[in-house]
PDB file of C-alpha atoms in Angstrom:
ATOM      1  CA  MET A   1      -8.548  -5.500   1.902  1.00  0.00           C
ATOM      2  CA  THR A   2      -5.659  -5.003  -0.472  1.00  0.00           C
ATOM      3  CA  GLU A   3      -4.239  -8.369  -1.804  1.00  0.00           C
ATOM      4  CA  PRO A   4      -0.422  -9.081  -1.531  1.00  0.00           C
ATOM      5  CA  LEU A   5       0.039  -8.936  -5.221  1.00  0.00           C
ATOM      6  CA  LEU A   6      -1.305  -5.588  -5.258  1.00  0.00           C
ATOM      7  CA  HIS A   7       1.162  -4.497  -2.341  1.00  0.00           C
ATOM      8  CA  ILE A   8       4.021  -5.442  -4.448  1.00  0.00           C
ATOM      9  CA  THR A   9       2.858  -4.290  -7.627  1.00  0.00           C
ATOM     10  CA  ILE A  10       2.313  -0.988  -7.141  1.00  0.00           C
ATOM     11  CA  PRO A  11       5.200   0.169  -5.109  1.00  0.00           C
ATOM     12  CA  TYR A  12       7.190  -1.785  -7.808  1.00  0.00           C
ATOM     13  CA  VAL A  13       5.497   0.510 -10.645  1.00  0.00           C
ATOM     14  CA  THR A  14       5.824   3.906  -8.265  1.00  0.00           C
ATOM     15  CA  LEU A  15       9.786   3.438  -7.128  1.00  0.00           C
ATOM     16  CA  THR A  16      10.531   2.459 -10.851  1.00  0.00           C
ATOM     17  CA  ALA A  17       8.706   5.385 -12.117  1.00  0.00           C
ATOM     18  CA  LEU A  18      10.746   7.262  -9.818  1.00  0.00           C
ATOM     19  CA  GLY A  19      13.835   5.720 -11.784  1.00  0.00           C
ATOM     20  CA  VAL A  20      14.812   3.417  -8.578  1.00  0.00           C
ATOM     21  CA  LYS A  21      16.825   0.125 -10.592  1.00  0.00           C
ATOM     22  CA  PRO A  22      13.933  -2.799 -11.454  1.00  0.00           C
ATOM     23  CA  LYS A  23      16.088  -5.351  -8.703  1.00  0.00           C
ATOM     24  CA  LYS A  24      16.124  -2.743  -6.050  1.00  0.00           C
ATOM     25  CA  ALA A  25      12.313  -1.455  -6.616  1.00  0.00           C
ATOM     26  CA  PHE A  26      11.813  -5.567  -6.837  1.00  0.00           C
ATOM     27  CA  ILE A  27      12.903  -6.062  -2.970  1.00  0.00           C
ATOM     28  CA  ALA A  28      11.544  -2.509  -1.316  1.00  0.00           C
ATOM     29  CA  SER A  29       8.175  -3.898  -3.011  1.00  0.00           C
ATOM     30  CA  LEU A  30       8.924  -7.232  -1.352  1.00  0.00           C
ATOM     31  CA  ILE A  31       9.714  -4.975   1.944  1.00  0.00           C
ATOM     32  CA  SER A  32       5.848  -3.292   1.491  1.00  0.00           C
ATOM     33  CA  LEU A  33       4.377  -6.377   2.543  1.00  0.00           C
ATOM     34  CA  LEU A  34       6.158  -6.328   6.169  1.00  0.00           C
ATOM     35  CA  PRO A  35       3.094  -4.625   8.017  1.00  0.00           C
ATOM     36  CA  ASP A  36       1.089  -7.527   7.370  1.00  0.00           C
ATOM     37  CA  ILE A  37       3.097  -9.655   9.700  1.00  0.00           C
ATOM     38  CA  ASP A  38       0.846  -8.980  12.149  1.00  0.00           C
ATOM     39  CA  ALA A  39      -1.953 -11.210  10.469  1.00  0.00           C
ATOM     40  CA  LEU A  40       0.704 -14.373  11.737  1.00  0.00           C
ATOM     41  CA  LEU A  41      -0.147 -13.194  14.864  1.00  0.00           C
ATOM     42  CA  HIS A  42      -3.230 -13.389  14.198  1.00  0.00           C
ATOM     43  CA  ILE A  43      -3.716  -9.355  14.756  1.00  0.00           C
ATOM     44  CA  HIS A  44      -4.507  -6.927  11.183  1.00  0.00           C
ATOM     45  CA  ARG A  45      -3.696  -3.725  10.878  1.00  0.00           C
ATOM     46  CA  SER A  46      -2.125  -3.435  13.707  1.00  0.00           C
ATOM     47  CA  GLN A  47       0.990  -0.944  15.230  1.00  0.00           C
ATOM     48  CA  THR A  48       2.389  -2.185  11.993  1.00  0.00           C
ATOM     49  CA  HIS A  49       0.144  -0.065  10.163  1.00  0.00           C
ATOM     50  CA  SER A  50       1.346   3.169  11.617  1.00  0.00           C
ATOM     51  CA  LEU A  51       3.087   6.190   9.695  1.00  0.00           C
ATOM     52  CA  PRO A  52       4.559   7.231  13.313  1.00  0.00           C
ATOM     53  CA  LEU A  53       6.036   3.656  14.199  1.00  0.00           C
ATOM     54  CA  ILE A  54       7.560   3.503  10.586  1.00  0.00           C
ATOM     55  CA  LEU A  55       8.815   6.332  10.158  1.00  0.00           C
ATOM     56  CA  THR A  56      10.715   5.940  13.767  1.00  0.00           C
ATOM     57  CA  ALA A  57      12.297   2.532  12.601  1.00  0.00           C
ATOM     58  CA  THR A  58      13.027   3.816   8.866  1.00  0.00           C
ATOM     59  CA  ILE A  59      14.335   7.329   9.582  1.00  0.00           C
ATOM     60  CA  PRO A  60      17.151   6.261  12.013  1.00  0.00           C
ATOM     61  CA  LEU A  61      18.176   3.691   8.824  1.00  0.00           C
ATOM     62  CA  ILE A  62      18.323   6.263   6.204  1.00  0.00           C
ATOM     63  CA  LEU A  63      20.642   8.549   8.733  1.00  0.00           C
ATOM     64  CA  LEU A  64      23.074   5.733   9.522  1.00  0.00           C
ATOM     65  CA  THR A  65      23.058   4.577   6.094  1.00  0.00           C
ATOM     66  CA  SER A  66      23.293   7.987   4.323  1.00  0.00           C
ATOM     67  CA  LYS A  67      27.078   7.134   2.998  1.00  0.00           C
ATOM     68  CA  THR A  68      26.652   3.734   2.482  1.00  0.00           C
ATOM     69  CA  LYS A  69      24.865   1.823  -0.614  1.00  0.00           C
ATOM     70  CA  LEU A  70      22.609   0.003   1.568  1.00  0.00           C
ATOM     71  CA  LYS A  71      20.474   4.063   1.595  1.00  0.00           C
ATOM     72  CA  GLU A  72      19.569   2.697  -1.853  1.00  0.00           C
ATOM     73  CA  TYR A  73      17.696   0.166  -0.433  1.00  0.00           C
ATOM     74  CA  ILE A  74      16.257   1.869   2.576  1.00  0.00           C
ATOM     75  CA  VAL A  75      14.958   4.891   1.028  1.00  0.00           C
ATOM     76  CA  PRO A  76      12.837   2.744  -1.483  1.00  0.00           C
ATOM     77  CA  ALA A  77      11.630   0.026   1.204  1.00  0.00           C
ATOM     78  CA  THR A  78      10.381   3.134   3.021  1.00  0.00           C
ATOM     79  CA  ILE A  79       8.394   4.644   0.420  1.00  0.00           C
ATOM     80  CA  ALA A  80       6.827   0.980  -0.512  1.00  0.00           C
ATOM     81  CA  LEU A  81       5.894   0.735   3.196  1.00  0.00           C
ATOM     82  CA  ILE A  82       4.124   4.160   3.326  1.00  0.00           C
ATOM     83  CA  ILE A  83       2.672   2.998  -0.293  1.00  0.00           C
ATOM     84  CA  HIS A  84       1.043  -0.128   1.532  1.00  0.00           C
ATOM     85  CA  LEU A  85      -0.486   1.973   4.369  1.00  0.00           C
ATOM     86  CA  ALA A  86      -2.054   4.688   1.405  1.00  0.00           C
ATOM     87  CA  LEU A  87      -3.695   1.282  -0.212  1.00  0.00           C
ATOM     88  CA  ASP A  88      -4.921   0.143   3.293  1.00  0.00           C
ATOM     89  CA  ILE A  89      -6.293   3.549   4.138  1.00  0.00           C
ATOM     90  CA  PHE A  90      -8.853   3.059   1.466  1.00  0.00           C
ATOM     91  CA  THR A  91      -9.497  -0.243   2.239  1.00  0.00           C
ATOM     92  CA  GLY A  92     -10.714  -0.258   5.557  1.00  0.00           C
ATOM     93  CA  PRO A  93      -9.893   1.032   9.027  1.00  0.00           C
ATOM     94  CA  THR A  94      -6.092   1.678   9.426  1.00  0.00           C
ATOM     95  CA  PRO A  95      -4.457   3.297  12.634  1.00  0.00           C
ATOM     96  CA  ILE A  96      -2.150   5.067  10.231  1.00  0.00           C
ATOM     97  CA  LEU A  97      -1.856   7.433  12.910  1.00  0.00           C
ATOM     98  CA  TRP A  98      -1.491   5.478  15.886  1.00  0.00           C
ATOM     99  CA  PRO A  99      -0.189   6.345  18.705  1.00  0.00           C
ATOM    100  CA  LEU A 100      -0.402  10.192  17.853  1.00  0.00           C
ATOM    101  CA  TYR A 101      -3.915   9.438  16.779  1.00  0.00           C
ATOM    102  CA  ASN A 102      -5.955   6.586  18.307  1.00  0.00           C
ATOM    103  CA  GLN A 103      -8.811   6.602  15.586  1.00  0.00           C
ATOM    104  CA  SER A 104      -7.997   4.347  12.614  1.00  0.00           C
ATOM    105  CA  ILE A 105      -9.121   5.851   9.423  1.00  0.00           C
ATOM    106  CA  TRP A 106     -10.907   4.526   6.637  1.00  0.00           C
ATOM    107  CA  ILE A 107     -11.242   7.039   3.497  1.00  0.00           C
ATOM    108  CA  THR A 108     -13.802   6.404   0.682  1.00  0.00           C
ATOM    109  CA  ILE A 109     -14.092   8.060  -1.950  1.00  0.00           C
ATOM    110  CA  GLN A 110     -16.942   7.637  -4.996  1.00  0.00           C
ATOM    111  CA  LEU A 111     -18.188   9.612  -8.085  1.00  0.00           C
ATOM    112  CA  ASN A 112     -21.340   8.432  -9.952  1.00  0.00           C
ATOM    113  CA  LEU A 113     -22.794   9.281 -12.859  1.00  0.00           C
ATOM    114  CA  GLN A 114     -26.185   9.479 -13.525  1.00  0.00           C
ATOM    115  CA  ILE A 115     -27.997   9.397 -16.998  1.00  0.00           C
ATOM    116  CA  THR A 116     -31.266  10.254 -17.185  1.00  0.00           C
ATOM    117  CA  GLN A 117     -33.714  11.645 -19.864  1.00  0.00           C
ATOM    118  CA  ASN A 118     -31.733  15.264 -18.992  1.00  0.00           C
ATOM    119  CA  PRO A 119     -29.113  15.336 -22.177  1.00  0.00           C
ATOM    120  CA  ILE A 120     -26.910  16.483 -19.551  1.00  0.00           C
ATOM    121  CA  PRO A 121     -25.588  13.347 -17.036  1.00  0.00           C
ATOM    122  CA  SER A 122     -25.214  14.522 -13.782  1.00  0.00           C
ATOM    123  CA  THR A 123     -22.878  13.382 -10.997  1.00  0.00           C
ATOM    124  CA  LYS A 124     -22.478  13.015  -7.549  1.00  0.00           C
ATOM    125  CA  PRO A 125     -19.240  13.178  -5.673  1.00  0.00           C
ATOM    126  CA  THR A 126     -18.777  11.505  -2.594  1.00  0.00           C
ATOM    127  CA  ILE A 127     -15.525  11.664  -0.083  1.00  0.00           C
ATOM    128  CA  ASN A 128     -15.823  10.177   3.038  1.00  0.00           C
ATOM    129  CA  ILE A 129     -13.540   9.566   6.291  1.00  0.00           C
ATOM    130  CA  GLN A 130     -14.723   7.420   8.813  1.00  0.00           C
ATOM    131  CA  THR A 131     -12.693   7.148  12.031  1.00  0.00           C
ATOM    132  CA  THR A 132     -13.098   4.111  14.695  1.00  0.00           C
ATOM    133  CA  LYS A 133     -11.683   3.809  18.015  1.00  0.00           C
ATOM    134  CA  THR A 134      -8.395   1.825  17.827  1.00  0.00           C
ATOM    135  CA  THR A 135      -8.285  -1.569  19.332  1.00  0.00           C
ATOM    136  CA  PHE A 136      -5.934  -4.338  18.253  1.00  0.00           C
ATOM    137  CA  GLN A 137      -7.953  -7.472  18.891  1.00  0.00           C
ATOM    138  CA  GLN A 138      -6.964 -10.820  17.767  1.00  0.00           C
ATOM    139  CA  PHE A 139      -9.051 -12.726  15.498  1.00  0.00           C
ATOM    140  CA  SER A 140      -9.567 -16.487  15.194  1.00  0.00           C
ATOM    141  CA  ASN A 141     -10.020 -16.819  11.222  1.00  0.00           C
ATOM    142  CA  LEU A 142      -8.750 -14.577   8.653  1.00  0.00           C
ATOM    143  CA  ASP A 143     -10.329 -14.985   5.152  1.00  0.00           C
ATOM    144  CA  ALA A 144      -8.557 -12.752   2.690  1.00  0.00           C
ATOM    145  CA  PRO A 145      -7.774 -13.075  -0.756  1.00  0.00           C
ATOM    146  CA  ILE A 146      -4.113 -13.379  -1.912  1.00  0.00           C
ATOM    147  CA  ILE A 147      -4.973 -12.759  -5.589  1.00  0.00           C
ATOM    148  CA  THR A 148      -8.132 -11.612  -7.244  1.00  0.00           C
ATOM    149  CA  SER A 149      -9.109 -11.429 -10.765  1.00  0.00           C
ATOM    150  CA  GLN A 150      -8.927  -7.577 -10.494  1.00  0.00           C
ATOM    151  CA  GLY A 151      -5.728  -7.455  -9.056  1.00  0.00           C
ATOM    152  CA  LEU A 152      -4.599  -9.941 -11.545  1.00  0.00           C
ATOM    153  CA  ILE A 153      -5.678  -7.690 -14.629  1.00  0.00           C
ATOM    154  CA  ILE A 154      -4.365  -4.241 -12.522  1.00  0.00           C
ATOM    155  CA  THR A 155      -0.602  -6.012 -12.166  1.00  0.00           C
ATOM    156  CA  ILE A 156      -0.641  -7.538 -15.804  1.00  0.00           C
ATOM    157  CA  ILE A 157      -1.334  -3.885 -16.854  1.00  0.00           C
ATOM    158  CA  LEU A 158       1.098  -1.911 -14.995  1.00  0.00           C
ATOM    159  CA  LEU A 159       3.656  -4.655 -15.620  1.00  0.00           C
ATOM    160  CA  THR A 160       3.489  -4.700 -19.180  1.00  0.00           C
ATOM    161  CA  PRO A 161       5.705  -1.400 -19.867  1.00  0.00           C
ATOM    162  CA  THR A 162       8.569  -3.090 -17.875  1.00  0.00           C
ATOM    163  CA  ILE A 163       8.086  -6.494 -19.355  1.00  0.00           C
ATOM    164  CA  ILE A 164       8.101  -5.055 -22.746  1.00  0.00           C
ATOM    165  CA  GLN A 165      11.011  -2.787 -21.988  1.00  0.00           C
ATOM    166  CA  THR A 166      13.112  -5.978 -20.301  1.00  0.00           C
ATOM    167  CA  ILE A 167      12.153  -7.909 -23.494  1.00  0.00           C
ATOM    168  CA  LYS A 168      13.984  -4.990 -25.601  1.00  0.00           C
ATOM    169  CA  THR A 169      16.738  -4.990 -23.578  1.00  0.00           C
ATOM    170  CA  LYS A 170      17.628  -8.482 -23.693  1.00  0.00           C
ATOM    171  CA  LEU A 171      16.731  -8.757 -27.576  1.00  0.00           C
TER     172      LEU A 171
END
């Protein structure tokens, strides 16, 4: 499970790299947490993790706001929501194509390096795409990290250039 801190940080860094102003990128990054609202209903990775449903909701909003300043928020928020789904698909079964495809998808990628007596190391890449039937079942207990040491250091590293730039601008 991707922790909330990374669900905010990765969209923020991506959006600012794409030229979105930091305040708008931050708002969009907070919106990226919306798919996990299902956890409050005791169902995690439910319909809120479906790309077709997110696009069904956001594309009309983009079109309706195309001539307004709101579009400057809706488009980055849509990108942030898609990033949320992309992160989740690499951490566990995610119904990313539901209801068009009734299978939850989980992608794992690994590259192992083997160093032996042989002077040339060998590598073994593994890409695994697993699918399981999509079921939305309530849980009685969800024990998930909000912040981990890895997530915290990744966040600090990713945000350091933004922090430095902000300090330079203020001085």
